[in-house]
CSV table of C-alpha atoms and ligand atoms in Angstrom, one decimal:
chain,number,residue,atom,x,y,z
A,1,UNK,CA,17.5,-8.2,-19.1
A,2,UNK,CA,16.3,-4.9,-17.9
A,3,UNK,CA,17.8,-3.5,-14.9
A,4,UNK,CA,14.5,-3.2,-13.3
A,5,UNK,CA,13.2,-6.8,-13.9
A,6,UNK,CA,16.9,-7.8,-12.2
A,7,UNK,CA,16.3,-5.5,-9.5
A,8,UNK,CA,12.7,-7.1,-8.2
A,9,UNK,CA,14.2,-10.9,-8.6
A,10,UNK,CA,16.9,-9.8,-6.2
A,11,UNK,CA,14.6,-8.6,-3.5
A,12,UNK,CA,11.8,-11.4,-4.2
A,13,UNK,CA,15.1,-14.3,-4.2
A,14,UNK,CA,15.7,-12.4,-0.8
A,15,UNK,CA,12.1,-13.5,0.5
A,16,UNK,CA,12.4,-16.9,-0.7
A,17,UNK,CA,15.6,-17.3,0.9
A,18,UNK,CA,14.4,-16.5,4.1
A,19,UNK,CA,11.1,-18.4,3.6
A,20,UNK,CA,9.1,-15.1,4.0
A,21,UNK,CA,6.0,-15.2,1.8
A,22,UNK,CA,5.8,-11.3,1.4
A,23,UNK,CA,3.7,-9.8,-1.2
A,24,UNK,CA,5.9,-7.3,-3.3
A,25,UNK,CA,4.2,-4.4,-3.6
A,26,UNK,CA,5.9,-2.7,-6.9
A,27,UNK,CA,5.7,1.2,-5.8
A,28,UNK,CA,5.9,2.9,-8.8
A,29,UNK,CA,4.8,6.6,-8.6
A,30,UNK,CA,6.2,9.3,-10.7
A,31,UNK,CA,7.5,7.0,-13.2
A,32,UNK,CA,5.9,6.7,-16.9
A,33,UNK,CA,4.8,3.6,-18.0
A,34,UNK,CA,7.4,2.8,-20.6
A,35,UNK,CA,10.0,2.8,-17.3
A,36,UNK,CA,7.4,0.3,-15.7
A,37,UNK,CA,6.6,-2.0,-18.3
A,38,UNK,CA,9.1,-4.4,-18.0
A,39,UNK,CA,8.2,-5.5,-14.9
A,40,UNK,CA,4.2,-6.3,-16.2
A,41,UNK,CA,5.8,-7.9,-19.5
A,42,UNK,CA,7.8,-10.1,-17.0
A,43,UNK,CA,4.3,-11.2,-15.5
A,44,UNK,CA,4.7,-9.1,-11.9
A,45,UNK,CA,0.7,-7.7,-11.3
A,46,UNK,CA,0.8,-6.5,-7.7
A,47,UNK,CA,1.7,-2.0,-8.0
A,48,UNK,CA,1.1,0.6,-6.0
A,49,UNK,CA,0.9,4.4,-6.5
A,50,UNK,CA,0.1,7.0,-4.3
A,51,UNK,CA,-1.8,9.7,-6.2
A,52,UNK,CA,-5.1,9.2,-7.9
A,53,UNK,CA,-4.9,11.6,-10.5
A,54,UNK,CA,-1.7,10.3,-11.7
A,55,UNK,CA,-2.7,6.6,-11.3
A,56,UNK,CA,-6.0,6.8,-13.6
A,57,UNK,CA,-4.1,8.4,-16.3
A,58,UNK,CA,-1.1,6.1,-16.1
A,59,UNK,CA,-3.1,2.5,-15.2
A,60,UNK,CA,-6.9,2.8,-16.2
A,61,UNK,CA,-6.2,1.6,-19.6
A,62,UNK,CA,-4.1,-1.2,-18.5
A,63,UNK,CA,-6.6,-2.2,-15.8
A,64,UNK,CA,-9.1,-3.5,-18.3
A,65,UNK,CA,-6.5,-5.0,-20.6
A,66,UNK,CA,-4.4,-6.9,-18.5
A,67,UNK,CA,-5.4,-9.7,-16.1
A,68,UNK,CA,-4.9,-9.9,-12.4
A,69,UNK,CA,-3.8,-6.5,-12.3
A,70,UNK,CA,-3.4,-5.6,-8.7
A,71,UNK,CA,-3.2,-1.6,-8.0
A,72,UNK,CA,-3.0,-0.5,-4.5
A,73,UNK,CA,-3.0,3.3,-3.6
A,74,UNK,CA,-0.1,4.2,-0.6
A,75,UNK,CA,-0.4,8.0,-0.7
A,76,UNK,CA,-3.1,10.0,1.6
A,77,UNK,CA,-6.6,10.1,0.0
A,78,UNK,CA,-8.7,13.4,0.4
A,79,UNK,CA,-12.4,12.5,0.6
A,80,UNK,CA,-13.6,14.2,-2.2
A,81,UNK,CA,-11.6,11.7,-4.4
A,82,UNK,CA,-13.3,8.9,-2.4
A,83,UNK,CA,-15.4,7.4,-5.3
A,84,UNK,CA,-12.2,7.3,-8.1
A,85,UNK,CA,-10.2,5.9,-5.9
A,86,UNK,CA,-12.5,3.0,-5.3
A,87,UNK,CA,-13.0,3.0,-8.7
A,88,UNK,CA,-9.6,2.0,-9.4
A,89,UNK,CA,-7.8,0.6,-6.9
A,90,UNK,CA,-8.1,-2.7,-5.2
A,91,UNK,CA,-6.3,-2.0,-1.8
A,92,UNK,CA,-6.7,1.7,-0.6
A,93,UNK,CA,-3.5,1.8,2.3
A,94,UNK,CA,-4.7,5.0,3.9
A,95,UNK,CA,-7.7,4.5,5.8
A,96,UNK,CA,-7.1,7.2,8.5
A,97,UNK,CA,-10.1,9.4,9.6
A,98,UNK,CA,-14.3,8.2,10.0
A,99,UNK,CA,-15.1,11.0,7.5
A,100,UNK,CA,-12.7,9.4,4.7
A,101,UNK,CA,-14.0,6.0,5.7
A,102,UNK,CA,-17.9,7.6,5.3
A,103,UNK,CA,-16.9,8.7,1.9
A,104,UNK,CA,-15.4,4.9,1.2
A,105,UNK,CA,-18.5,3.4,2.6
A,106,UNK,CA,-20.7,5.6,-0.1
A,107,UNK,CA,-18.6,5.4,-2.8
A,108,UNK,CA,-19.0,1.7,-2.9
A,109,UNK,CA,-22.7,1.9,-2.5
A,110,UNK,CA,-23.2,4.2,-5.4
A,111,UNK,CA,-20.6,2.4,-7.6
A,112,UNK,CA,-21.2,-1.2,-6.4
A,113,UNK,CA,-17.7,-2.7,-5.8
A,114,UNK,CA,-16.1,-3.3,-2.6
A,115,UNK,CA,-12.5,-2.6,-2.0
A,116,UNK,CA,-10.2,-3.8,0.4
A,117,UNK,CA,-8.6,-1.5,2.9
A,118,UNK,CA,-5.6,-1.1,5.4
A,119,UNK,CA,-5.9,1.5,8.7
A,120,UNK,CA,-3.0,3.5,8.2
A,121,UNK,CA,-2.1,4.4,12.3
A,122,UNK,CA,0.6,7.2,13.5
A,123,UNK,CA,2.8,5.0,15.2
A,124,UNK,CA,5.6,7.7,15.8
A,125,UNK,CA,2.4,9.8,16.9
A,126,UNK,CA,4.3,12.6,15.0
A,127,UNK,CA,2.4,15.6,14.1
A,128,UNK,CA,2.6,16.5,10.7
A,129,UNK,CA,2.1,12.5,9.6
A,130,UNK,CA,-1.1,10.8,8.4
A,131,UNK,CA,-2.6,7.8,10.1
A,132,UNK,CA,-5.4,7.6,12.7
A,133,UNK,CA,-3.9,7.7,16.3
A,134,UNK,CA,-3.5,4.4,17.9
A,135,UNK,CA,-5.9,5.9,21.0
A,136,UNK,CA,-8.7,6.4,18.1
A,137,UNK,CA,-8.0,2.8,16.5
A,138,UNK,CA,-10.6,0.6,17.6
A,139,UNK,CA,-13.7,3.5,17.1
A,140,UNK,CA,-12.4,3.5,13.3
A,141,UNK,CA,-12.6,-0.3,13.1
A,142,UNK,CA,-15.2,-0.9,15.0
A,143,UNK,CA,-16.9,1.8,12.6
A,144,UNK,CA,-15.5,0.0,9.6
A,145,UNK,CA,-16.8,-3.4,10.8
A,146,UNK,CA,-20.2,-1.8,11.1
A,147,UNK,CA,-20.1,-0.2,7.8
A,148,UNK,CA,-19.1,-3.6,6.0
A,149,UNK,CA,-15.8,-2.0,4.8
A,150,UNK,CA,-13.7,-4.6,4.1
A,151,UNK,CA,-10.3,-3.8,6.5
A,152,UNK,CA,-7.6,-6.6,6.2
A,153,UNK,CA,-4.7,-4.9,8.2
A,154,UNK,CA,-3.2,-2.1,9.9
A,155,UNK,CA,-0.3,0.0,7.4
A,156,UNK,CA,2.5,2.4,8.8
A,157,UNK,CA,5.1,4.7,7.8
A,158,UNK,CA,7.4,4.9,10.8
A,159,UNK,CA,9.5,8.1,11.5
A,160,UNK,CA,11.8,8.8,8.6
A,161,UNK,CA,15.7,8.2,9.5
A,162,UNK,CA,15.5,6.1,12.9
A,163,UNK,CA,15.2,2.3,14.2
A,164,UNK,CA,12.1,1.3,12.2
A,165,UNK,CA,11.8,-1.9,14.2
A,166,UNK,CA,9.9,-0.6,17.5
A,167,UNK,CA,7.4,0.6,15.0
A,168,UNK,CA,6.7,-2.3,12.7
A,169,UNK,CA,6.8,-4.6,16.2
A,170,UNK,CA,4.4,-2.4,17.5
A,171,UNK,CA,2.1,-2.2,14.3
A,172,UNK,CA,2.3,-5.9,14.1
A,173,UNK,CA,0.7,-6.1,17.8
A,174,UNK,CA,-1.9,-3.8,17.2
A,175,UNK,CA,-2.5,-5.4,14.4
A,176,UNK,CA,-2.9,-9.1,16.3
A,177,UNK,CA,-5.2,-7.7,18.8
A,178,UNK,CA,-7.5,-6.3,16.2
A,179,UNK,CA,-7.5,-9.9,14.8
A,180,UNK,CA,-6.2,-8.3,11.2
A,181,UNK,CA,-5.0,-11.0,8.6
A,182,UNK,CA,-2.7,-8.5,6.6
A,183,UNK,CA,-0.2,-5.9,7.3
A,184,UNK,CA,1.4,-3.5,5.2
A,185,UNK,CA,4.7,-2.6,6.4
A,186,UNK,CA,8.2,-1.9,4.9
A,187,UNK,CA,9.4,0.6,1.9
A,188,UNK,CA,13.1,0.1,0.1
A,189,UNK,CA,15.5,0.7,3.0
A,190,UNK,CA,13.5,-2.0,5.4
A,191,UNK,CA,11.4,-4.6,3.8
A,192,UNK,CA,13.6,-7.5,5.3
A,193,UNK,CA,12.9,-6.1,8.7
A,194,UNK,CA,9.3,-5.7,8.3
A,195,UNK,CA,9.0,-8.8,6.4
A,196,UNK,CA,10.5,-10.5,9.3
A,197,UNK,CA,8.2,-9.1,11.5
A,198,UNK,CA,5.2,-10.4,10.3
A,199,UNK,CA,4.4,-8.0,7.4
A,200,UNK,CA,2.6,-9.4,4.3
A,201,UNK,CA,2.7,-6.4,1.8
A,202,UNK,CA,5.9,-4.3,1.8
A,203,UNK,CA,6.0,-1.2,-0.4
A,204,UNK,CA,9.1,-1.1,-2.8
A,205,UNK,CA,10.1,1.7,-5.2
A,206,UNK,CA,13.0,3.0,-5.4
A,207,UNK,CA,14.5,-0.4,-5.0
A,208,UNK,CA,13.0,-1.8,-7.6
A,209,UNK,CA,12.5,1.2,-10.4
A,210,UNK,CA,15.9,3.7,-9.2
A,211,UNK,CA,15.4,7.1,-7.4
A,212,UNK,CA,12.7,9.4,-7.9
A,213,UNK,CA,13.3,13.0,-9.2
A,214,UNK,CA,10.3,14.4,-7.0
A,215,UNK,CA,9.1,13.3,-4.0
B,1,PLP,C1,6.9,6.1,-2.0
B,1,PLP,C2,6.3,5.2,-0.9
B,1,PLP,C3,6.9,3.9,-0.7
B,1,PLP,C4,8.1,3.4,-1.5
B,1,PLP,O1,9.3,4.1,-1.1
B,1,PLP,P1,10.7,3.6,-1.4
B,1,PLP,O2,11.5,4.1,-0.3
B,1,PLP,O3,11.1,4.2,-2.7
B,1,PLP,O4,10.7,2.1,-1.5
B,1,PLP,C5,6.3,3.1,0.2
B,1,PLP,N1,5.2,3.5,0.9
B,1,PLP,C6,4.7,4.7,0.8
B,1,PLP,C7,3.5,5.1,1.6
B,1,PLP,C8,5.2,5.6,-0.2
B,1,PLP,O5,4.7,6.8,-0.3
């Protein structure tokens, strides 16, 4: 069995074992298709990638061969790639600024899908990170809400290299108080945590497919 396919029943045995009902988001940017496949042949639909460009070349295809194929784009999205985004993708994680969400808004108009969408929030409030700040949360929402963009959750990436738990705990209660049904918390080193804490999609790569080269 490939080392991959072993990989993902390890973490998704973890889950079960501690009754968490987690979705495993299979991360698999900057790795080709052939390194991926495994994992669709053994029947897991739900990946994520966090570049566009690279996504439509490596999943469009796929997307209207395969059933139940569930792609969910991670990475920052500029808004001028608004529309191919939502052309893809089922969950778009990085719903951070009223401009992007404007171009979110028309792009489903014009195309005639709707998406579903996470807020991505700055919960280390660090400077250089995306993420709407928590201060301009609820004017995003409530802007979402009035749009009819379909938001099902708050997502972070909490500072790199300390205690994520402060973060996910307080994502989690931002997350309550905006009455938000999904969260999308937890990458390779801390998807037990953040699955304990309440989140419902965690966001595995390396885990799963081995390190990355770039990035
Ligand atoms: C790359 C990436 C992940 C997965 O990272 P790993 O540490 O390899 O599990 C999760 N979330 C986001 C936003 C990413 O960019």
């Amino acid at each position: 069995m490939s080392n991959i396919i072993q990989n993902f029943i390890k973490i998704r045995d973890e889950l079960n074992q501690a009754r968490l009902k987690s979705t495993i988001i299979a991360v698999s940017k900057t790795f080709s298709l052939d390194h991926i496949r495994p994992l669709i042949e053994f029947g897991h639909r739900v990946f994520g990638e966090n570049k566009v460009q690279e996504a439509k070349l490596k999943w469009s295809d796929l997307k209207n061969k395969i059933n139940n194929l569930e792609l969910h784009l991670i990475g920052s999205l500029q808004s001028n790639k608004a529309k191919d985004a939502v052309l893809l993708f089922d969950y778009i994680h990085s719903v951070d600024s009223l401009k992007l969400a404007s171009e979110l808004v028309k792009a489903e108009k014009k195309i005639g899908i709707k998406r579903k969408y996470f807020i991505q929030v700055n919960v280390g409030k660090e400077k250089q990170k995306s993420g709407i700040e928590i201060e301009e949360l609820k004017t995003l929402l409530d802007y979402c809400i009035l749009n009819k963009l379909e938001i099902v959750g708050l997502m972070c990436i909490p500072p790199f290299d300390v205690d994520p738990v402060p973060f996910f705990t307080l994502l989690k209660k931002l997350n309550d108080k905006s009455n938000l049904s999904m969260i999308s918390m937890g990458m390779s080193s801390d998807y037990m945590q953040a699955a304990q804490l309440g989140s419902t999609h965690i966001r595995v790569g390396s885990k799963i497919f081995g390190l990355r080269i770039n990035q």
